[in-house]
Coordinates of C-alpha atoms in Angstrom, one line a residue:
Chain A
M1 CA 184.5 73.5 102.3
H2 CA 187.5 74.7 100.3
D3 CA 186.5 73.8 96.8
G4 CA 182.8 74.8 96.6
R5 CA 183.1 76.6 93.3
K6 CA 185.1 73.8 91.7
I7 CA 182.6 71.1 92.8
I8 CA 179.7 73.2 91.5
T9 CA 181.4 73.7 88.2
G10 CA 182.0 69.9 88.0
L11 CA 178.4 69.1 88.9
L12 CA 177.1 71.5 86.2
L13 CA 179.5 69.9 83.7
V14 CA 178.0 66.4 84.6
L15 CA 174.5 67.8 84.1
G16 CA 175.6 69.2 80.7
I17 CA 177.0 65.8 79.6
V18 CA 173.9 63.9 80.7
F19 CA 171.6 66.4 79.0
Y20 CA 173.7 66.5 75.8
P21 CA 171.3 64.5 73.7
F22 CA 168.5 66.9 74.4
F23 CA 170.6 69.9 73.3
H24 CA 172.2 68.2 70.3
N25 CA 168.8 67.2 68.8
A26 CA 167.3 70.6 69.5
F27 CA 170.2 72.5 67.9
S28 CA 170.5 70.2 64.9
G29 CA 166.8 70.7 64.2
M30 CA 166.1 67.0 64.5
I31 CA 163.3 67.2 67.0
G32 CA 160.8 64.5 66.3
H33 CA 162.9 63.3 63.3
V34 CA 162.5 59.7 62.2
A35 CA 164.7 57.7 59.8
L36 CA 164.1 57.8 56.1
K37 CA 162.7 54.3 55.4
P38 CA 164.7 52.4 52.8
E39 CA 163.0 52.2 49.4
L40 CA 161.7 48.7 48.8
P41 CA 161.6 47.1 45.4
K42 CA 158.2 47.4 43.7
D43 CA 158.4 44.2 41.5
E44 CA 159.6 41.7 44.1
K45 CA 157.8 40.9 47.4
E46 CA 160.0 38.1 48.7
C47 CA 163.5 38.4 50.1
I48 CA 165.9 35.4 50.6
G49 CA 164.7 35.1 54.2
P50 CA 162.1 36.6 56.7
K51 CA 162.3 40.4 56.8
E52 CA 163.2 40.5 60.6
K53 CA 166.0 37.9 60.1
I54 CA 167.4 39.8 57.2
L55 CA 167.2 43.1 59.1
A56 CA 169.0 41.8 62.1
D57 CA 171.5 39.4 60.5
H58 CA 172.2 40.7 56.9
N59 CA 175.7 41.7 58.0
D60 CA 176.6 38.2 59.0
L61 CA 174.9 36.6 56.0
L62 CA 176.8 38.9 53.6
G63 CA 180.1 38.0 55.4
Q64 CA 179.3 34.3 55.1
W65 CA 178.5 34.8 51.4
M66 CA 181.8 36.5 50.9
T67 CA 183.7 33.7 52.5
S68 CA 181.7 31.1 50.6
A69 CA 182.1 32.7 47.2
V70 CA 185.6 34.1 47.4
R71 CA 187.4 31.6 49.6
N72 CA 185.4 28.3 49.1
G73 CA 184.1 28.8 45.6
V74 CA 180.6 27.8 46.6
R75 CA 178.2 30.1 44.7
T76 CA 174.8 28.6 45.7
Y77 CA 172.8 29.5 48.7
E78 CA 169.8 27.4 49.7
A79 CA 167.2 29.5 51.6
K80 CA 165.0 28.2 54.4
N81 CA 162.0 28.1 52.0
G82 CA 163.9 25.8 49.8
R83 CA 164.6 28.3 47.0
R84 CA 168.2 28.4 45.7
Y85 CA 170.0 31.7 45.1
R86 CA 173.2 32.6 43.4
I87 CA 175.7 33.9 46.1
S88 CA 176.3 37.4 44.7
L89 CA 175.8 40.8 46.2
N90 CA 175.5 42.4 42.7
S91 CA 173.4 39.9 40.9
T92 CA 171.2 38.6 43.7
C93 CA 170.7 41.4 46.4
M94 CA 171.1 44.3 44.0
R95 CA 168.9 42.8 41.3
C96 CA 166.0 44.1 43.5
H97 CA 167.8 46.7 45.6
R98 CA 169.3 48.5 42.7
D99 CA 170.5 51.7 44.4
H100 CA 172.5 51.4 47.6
A101 CA 172.0 55.2 48.3
T102 CA 168.2 54.8 48.7
F103 CA 168.3 51.3 50.3
C104 CA 171.4 50.5 52.3
D105 CA 172.8 53.9 53.1
R106 CA 169.7 55.3 54.7
C107 CA 169.9 53.2 57.8
H108 CA 173.7 53.0 57.8
E109 CA 174.1 56.7 57.7
Y110 CA 171.4 57.2 60.3
L111 CA 173.3 54.9 62.7
A112 CA 176.8 55.8 61.5
V113 CA 177.5 52.3 60.3
D114 CA 180.6 52.1 58.2
T115 CA 180.4 49.3 55.6
A116 CA 183.2 48.1 53.5
C117 CA 180.9 46.8 50.7
W118 CA 181.4 49.8 48.3
D119 CA 185.1 49.6 48.5
C120 CA 184.9 46.8 46.0
H121 CA 181.3 46.6 44.8
M122 CA 179.2 49.0 42.7
S123 CA 175.5 48.9 42.8
P124 CA 173.9 48.8 39.3
K125 CA 172.7 52.4 39.7
Q126 CA 176.1 53.7 40.5
A127 CA 177.7 51.7 37.7
G128 CA 175.4 53.5 35.3
R129 CA 173.8 50.4 34.0
E130 CA 170.3 51.6 34.9
Chain B
M1 CA 155.3 50.3 76.0
G2 CA 157.0 53.3 74.4
L3 CA 155.1 55.8 76.6
L4 CA 155.7 53.8 79.8
F5 CA 159.4 53.7 79.1
A6 CA 159.5 57.4 78.2
F7 CA 157.7 58.1 81.5
G8 CA 160.4 56.0 83.3
A9 CA 163.2 57.9 81.5
Y10 CA 161.8 61.3 82.4
I11 CA 161.4 60.2 86.0
A12 CA 165.0 58.9 86.1
Y13 CA 166.3 62.2 84.5
M14 CA 164.3 64.2 87.1
I15 CA 165.6 62.2 90.0
F16 CA 169.2 62.6 88.7
T17 CA 168.7 66.4 88.1
C18 CA 167.1 66.9 91.5
R19 CA 170.0 65.1 93.2
I20 CA 172.6 67.1 91.4
V21 CA 170.8 70.4 92.0
W22 CA 170.4 69.5 95.7
R23 CA 174.1 68.8 96.0
I24 CA 174.9 72.1 94.3
L25 CA 172.7 73.9 96.8
V26 CA 174.3 72.1 99.7
V27 CA 177.8 72.8 98.5
W28 CA 176.8 76.4 97.7
E29 CA 175.4 77.0 101.2
R30 CA 178.5 75.5 102.8
T31 CA 180.9 77.5 100.7
K32 CA 179.0 80.7 101.5
R33 CA 179.2 79.9 105.2
S34 CA 182.9 79.0 105.4
G35 CA 184.1 81.4 102.8
E36 CA 186.5 80.5 100.0
H37 CA 190.1 79.9 100.8
T38 CA 192.8 81.9 99.1
Q39 CA 192.8 80.8 95.4
F40 CA 196.1 79.6 94.1
T41 CA 196.8 79.3 90.5
M42 CA 198.1 75.9 89.6
S43 CA 201.6 75.6 88.0
P44 CA 201.6 73.8 84.6
V45 CA 203.5 70.9 86.3
A46 CA 200.8 70.5 88.9
L47 CA 198.1 70.6 86.3
L48 CA 199.9 68.0 84.3
K49 CA 200.2 65.8 87.4
A50 CA 196.5 66.3 88.2
T51 CA 195.5 65.3 84.7
G52 CA 197.7 62.2 85.1
D53 CA 195.9 61.4 88.4
I54 CA 192.5 61.7 86.8
L55 CA 193.4 59.6 83.7
L56 CA 195.5 56.9 85.3
F57 CA 194.6 56.7 89.0
P58 CA 198.2 56.3 90.1
R59 CA 197.2 56.5 93.8
L60 CA 195.0 53.4 93.4
F61 CA 197.8 51.7 91.6
S62 CA 200.2 52.2 94.5
E63 CA 197.5 51.1 96.9
N64 CA 196.3 48.0 95.1
P65 CA 197.5 47.2 91.6
R66 CA 195.1 44.2 91.2
V67 CA 192.0 46.4 91.8
W68 CA 193.7 49.2 89.8
I69 CA 194.0 47.3 86.5
G70 CA 190.3 46.3 86.7
E71 CA 189.1 49.7 87.7
W72 CA 191.1 51.5 85.0
I73 CA 190.0 49.2 82.3
F74 CA 186.4 49.5 83.5
H75 CA 186.4 53.3 83.6
V76 CA 188.0 53.7 80.1
S77 CA 185.7 51.1 78.5
F78 CA 182.6 52.6 80.2
S79 CA 183.5 56.1 78.8
L80 CA 184.1 54.7 75.3
V81 CA 180.8 52.7 75.5
M82 CA 178.9 55.9 76.5
V83 CA 180.4 57.8 73.6
R84 CA 179.4 55.1 71.1
H85 CA 175.9 55.0 72.6
L86 CA 175.5 58.6 71.3
R87 CA 174.9 57.2 67.8
Y88 CA 171.6 55.8 69.1
V89 CA 170.4 59.1 70.5
V90 CA 171.7 62.0 68.4
D91 CA 171.3 62.8 64.7
P92 CA 173.4 63.5 62.8
V93 CA 176.1 61.5 64.5
P94 CA 179.1 63.8 65.2
G95 CA 182.4 62.9 63.6
W96 CA 184.2 62.4 66.9
V97 CA 181.7 59.7 67.8
V98 CA 182.2 58.0 64.4
A99 CA 186.0 58.1 65.0
L100 CA 185.7 56.4 68.4
Q101 CA 183.4 53.7 67.2
Q102 CA 185.9 50.9 66.8
P103 CA 187.5 51.3 70.2
G104 CA 183.9 51.6 71.5
M105 CA 183.1 48.2 70.1
W106 CA 186.1 46.6 71.8
A107 CA 185.2 48.4 75.0
G108 CA 181.7 47.0 74.9
T109 CA 183.1 43.5 74.9
I110 CA 185.7 44.2 77.6
L111 CA 183.4 46.1 80.0
P112 CA 181.3 43.3 81.6
F113 CA 184.4 41.2 82.1
S114 CA 186.3 44.0 83.8
L115 CA 183.4 44.3 86.2
I116 CA 183.4 40.6 86.9
Y117 CA 187.1 40.8 87.5
I118 CA 186.7 43.7 90.0
L119 CA 183.9 41.9 91.9
A120 CA 186.1 38.7 92.0
V121 CA 189.2 40.6 93.3
K122 CA 187.1 42.4 96.0
E123 CA 185.5 39.2 97.0
I124 CA 188.8 37.3 97.2
E125 CA 190.4 40.2 99.2
K126 CA 187.3 40.5 101.4
K127 CA 187.3 44.3 101.2
K128 CA 185.2 45.7 104.1
Y129 CA 184.7 49.1 102.4
V130 CA 182.5 47.7 99.6
S131 CA 179.0 48.9 100.5
G132 CA 175.7 47.4 99.6
L133 CA 174.9 50.3 97.2
N134 CA 178.2 49.9 95.5
S135 CA 177.6 46.2 94.9
A136 CA 174.0 46.9 93.7
L137 CA 175.3 49.5 91.3
T138 CA 178.0 47.2 90.0
G139 CA 175.3 44.6 89.5
I140 CA 173.2 47.0 87.5
V141 CA 176.1 48.0 85.3
L142 CA 176.9 44.4 84.8
L143 CA 173.3 43.7 83.7
A144 CA 173.3 46.6 81.3
G145 CA 176.7 45.5 80.0
F146 CA 175.7 41.9 79.3
T147 CA 172.4 42.8 77.8
G148 CA 174.2 45.3 75.6
L149 CA 176.7 42.8 74.5
L150 CA 174.1 40.1 73.8
S151 CA 172.3 42.6 71.6
R152 CA 175.3 42.3 69.2
C153 CA 175.2 38.5 69.1
P154 CA 173.4 36.7 66.3
V155 CA 171.6 34.3 68.7
K156 CA 167.8 33.9 68.6
G157 CA 165.7 32.9 71.5
I158 CA 168.5 31.8 73.8
L159 CA 167.2 33.9 76.6
P160 CA 163.5 33.4 77.3
L161 CA 162.8 37.2 77.0
T162 CA 164.3 37.6 73.6
T163 CA 162.5 37.3 70.3
L164 CA 165.5 38.5 68.3
A165 CA 168.9 38.9 69.8
R166 CA 169.5 41.9 67.7
P167 CA 167.0 44.7 68.3
D168 CA 165.7 46.9 65.6
I169 CA 168.2 49.7 66.2
V170 CA 166.7 52.0 63.6
G171 CA 163.3 51.8 65.3
I172 CA 165.1 52.3 68.7
K173 CA 166.9 55.4 67.4
D174 CA 163.6 56.8 66.1
Y175 CA 162.2 56.3 69.5
M176 CA 165.2 57.8 71.3
I177 CA 165.2 60.9 69.2
G178 CA 161.5 61.3 70.0
L179 CA 162.3 60.7 73.7
F180 CA 165.0 63.4 73.7
S181 CA 162.6 65.8 71.8
F182 CA 159.8 65.3 74.4
A183 CA 157.7 63.5 71.7
P184 CA 158.2 59.8 72.3
G185 CA 156.8 57.5 69.6
N186 CA 156.5 53.8 69.3
L187 CA 159.2 51.5 70.7
P188 CA 159.9 48.2 68.9
E189 CA 159.2 45.4 71.4
D190 CA 162.3 43.6 72.5
G191 CA 162.9 41.9 75.8
L192 CA 166.7 42.2 75.7
F193 CA 166.5 45.9 74.9
S194 CA 163.9 46.5 77.7
V195 CA 166.1 45.0 80.3
H196 CA 169.1 47.0 79.0
F197 CA 167.1 50.3 79.0
I198 CA 165.6 49.8 82.4
S199 CA 168.9 49.0 84.0
A200 CA 170.4 52.2 82.4
L201 CA 167.5 54.2 83.9
V202 CA 168.0 52.7 87.4
L203 CA 171.7 53.5 87.1
L204 CA 171.0 57.1 86.1
A205 CA 168.6 57.6 89.0
Y206 CA 170.8 56.0 91.7
L207 CA 174.3 57.0 90.6
P208 CA 175.9 58.6 93.7
T209 CA 176.6 62.3 93.0
H210 CA 179.9 62.2 95.0
I211 CA 181.6 60.1 92.4
F212 CA 181.6 63.1 90.1
A213 CA 183.6 64.9 92.7
A214 CA 186.5 62.4 92.5
P215 CA 188.3 64.1 89.6
L216 CA 187.9 67.4 91.3
S217 CA 189.4 66.2 94.6
L218 CA 192.3 64.8 92.7
L219 CA 192.7 68.3 91.1
S220 CA 192.5 70.0 94.5
S221 CA 195.1 67.8 96.2
R222 CA 197.6 68.7 93.5
E223 CA 196.6 72.3 93.9
R224 CA 197.2 72.1 97.6
E225 CA 200.6 70.5 97.0
D226 CA 201.4 73.6 94.9
A227 CA 200.1 75.9 97.6
F228 CA 202.1 74.1 100.2
R229 CA 205.2 74.5 98.2
L230 CA 204.5 78.2 97.8
L231 CA 204.2 78.5 101.5
M232 CA 207.4 76.6 102.3
H233 CA 209.6 78.1 99.6
G234 CA 208.1 81.5 98.9
E235 CA 207.1 83.3 95.8
E236 CA 210.3 82.8 93.8
M237 CA 210.5 79.0 94.1
S238 CA 206.8 78.4 93.4
L239 CA 206.9 80.3 90.2
S240 CA 209.2 77.8 88.7
G241 CA 207.3 74.6 89.6
R242 CA 209.9 72.5 88.0
R243 CA 212.7 73.6 90.2
S244 CA 210.7 73.1 93.3
S245 CA 209.5 69.7 92.3
L246 CA 213.1 68.6 91.8
T247 CA 214.4 70.0 95.0
Q248 CA 211.5 69.1 97.3
D249 CA 209.6 65.8 97.5
A250 CA 206.1 67.1 97.9
S251 CA 204.8 63.9 99.5
A252 CA 207.4 64.0 102.2
P253 CA 206.1 65.2 105.6
A254 CA 207.2 68.7 106.0
R255 CA 207.6 70.9 109.1
K256 CA 204.3 72.2 110.5
A257 CA 203.6 75.3 108.7
P258 CA 202.1 78.3 110.5
D259 CA 198.6 79.7 110.0
E260 CA 197.4 78.8 106.6
G261 CA 199.6 75.8 106.3
G262 CA 197.9 74.2 109.1
K263 CA 194.6 74.8 107.5
E264 CA 195.8 73.4 104.2
E265 CA 197.0 70.3 105.8
K266 CA 193.7 69.8 107.5
G267 CA 192.0 70.2 104.2
H268 CA 194.3 67.6 102.7
A269 CA 193.6 64.9 105.3

């Protein structure tokens, strides 16, 4: 066996890589840490769809809204429950979820999701209207 | 469910660790018995070549370009997918992981198809060297790859196991951080994620340890090439690796070298 030391170094490196999450969380002081839950609106109980559906698919829905409003000029969305909503991030979604820092960003930052929303939009809180 | 999966994860980690440690001990014992060979320091050129060997698999390319393209794409996309998965298990997510997210997403789409391609080429060419374990592992990676890819699709209830195609990744990350801090909490129930997670654990437990030695053997063979050149052309030539690589084709069969040269060649075979 000519390369024992090299092989052992390599195997230890592999162990280090596989155990990286243990070390990372221990050193960043995140042991047992859980996500900060998004702040829900106090005065409104119903969203435009079931919570699970919105949680899983809001990205697609907002994309469809953007195409519908900006490209097709259609500004009305009919929800599954029959209610009609104005297609607008600012005046529909953010009427209840006023501050993206305490609602959207909490989960997005936790999972390193990069959204393009705030390149153009401002939440009412950030715009200083609150 | 959360506790059961955590138990499975710790068992898989233990199996993996034991196998690696066992291999280290075996290699250590063998190294002690045979004694280390003379250490040669690699010339920068040889090091560069070895890096190229590890990153591009040129030897496989010259052997079988059809398998090479599939294998290369698979290995690159697998690495990128693993890097992107770190966002589900570490907090805060490091900048280099964030920077590699977009390629990671592309890689996630490509990965399962590269595996299907490899399986198809091997099947068509009827390779005898494909072992049962190799095929089983490929199948597990394929399963993990497809369930992972499906988790990104906005389909509901297409598969009998799924309640939602997109699992609650915030809940899953909470669970994962707990798992990697030895304090597993609740896991959101999701059929697709369960299959994905279990296949990853099986892969971790059964991954052959010798595959990690592949980059090292590539490194060693370049080192031996260097050592061989040193032996054939003496100190002066070997110090300028560039000159010797221009004047001597390393892969050409050379005269039988005395003593150590014979030993080196045997090691190379």
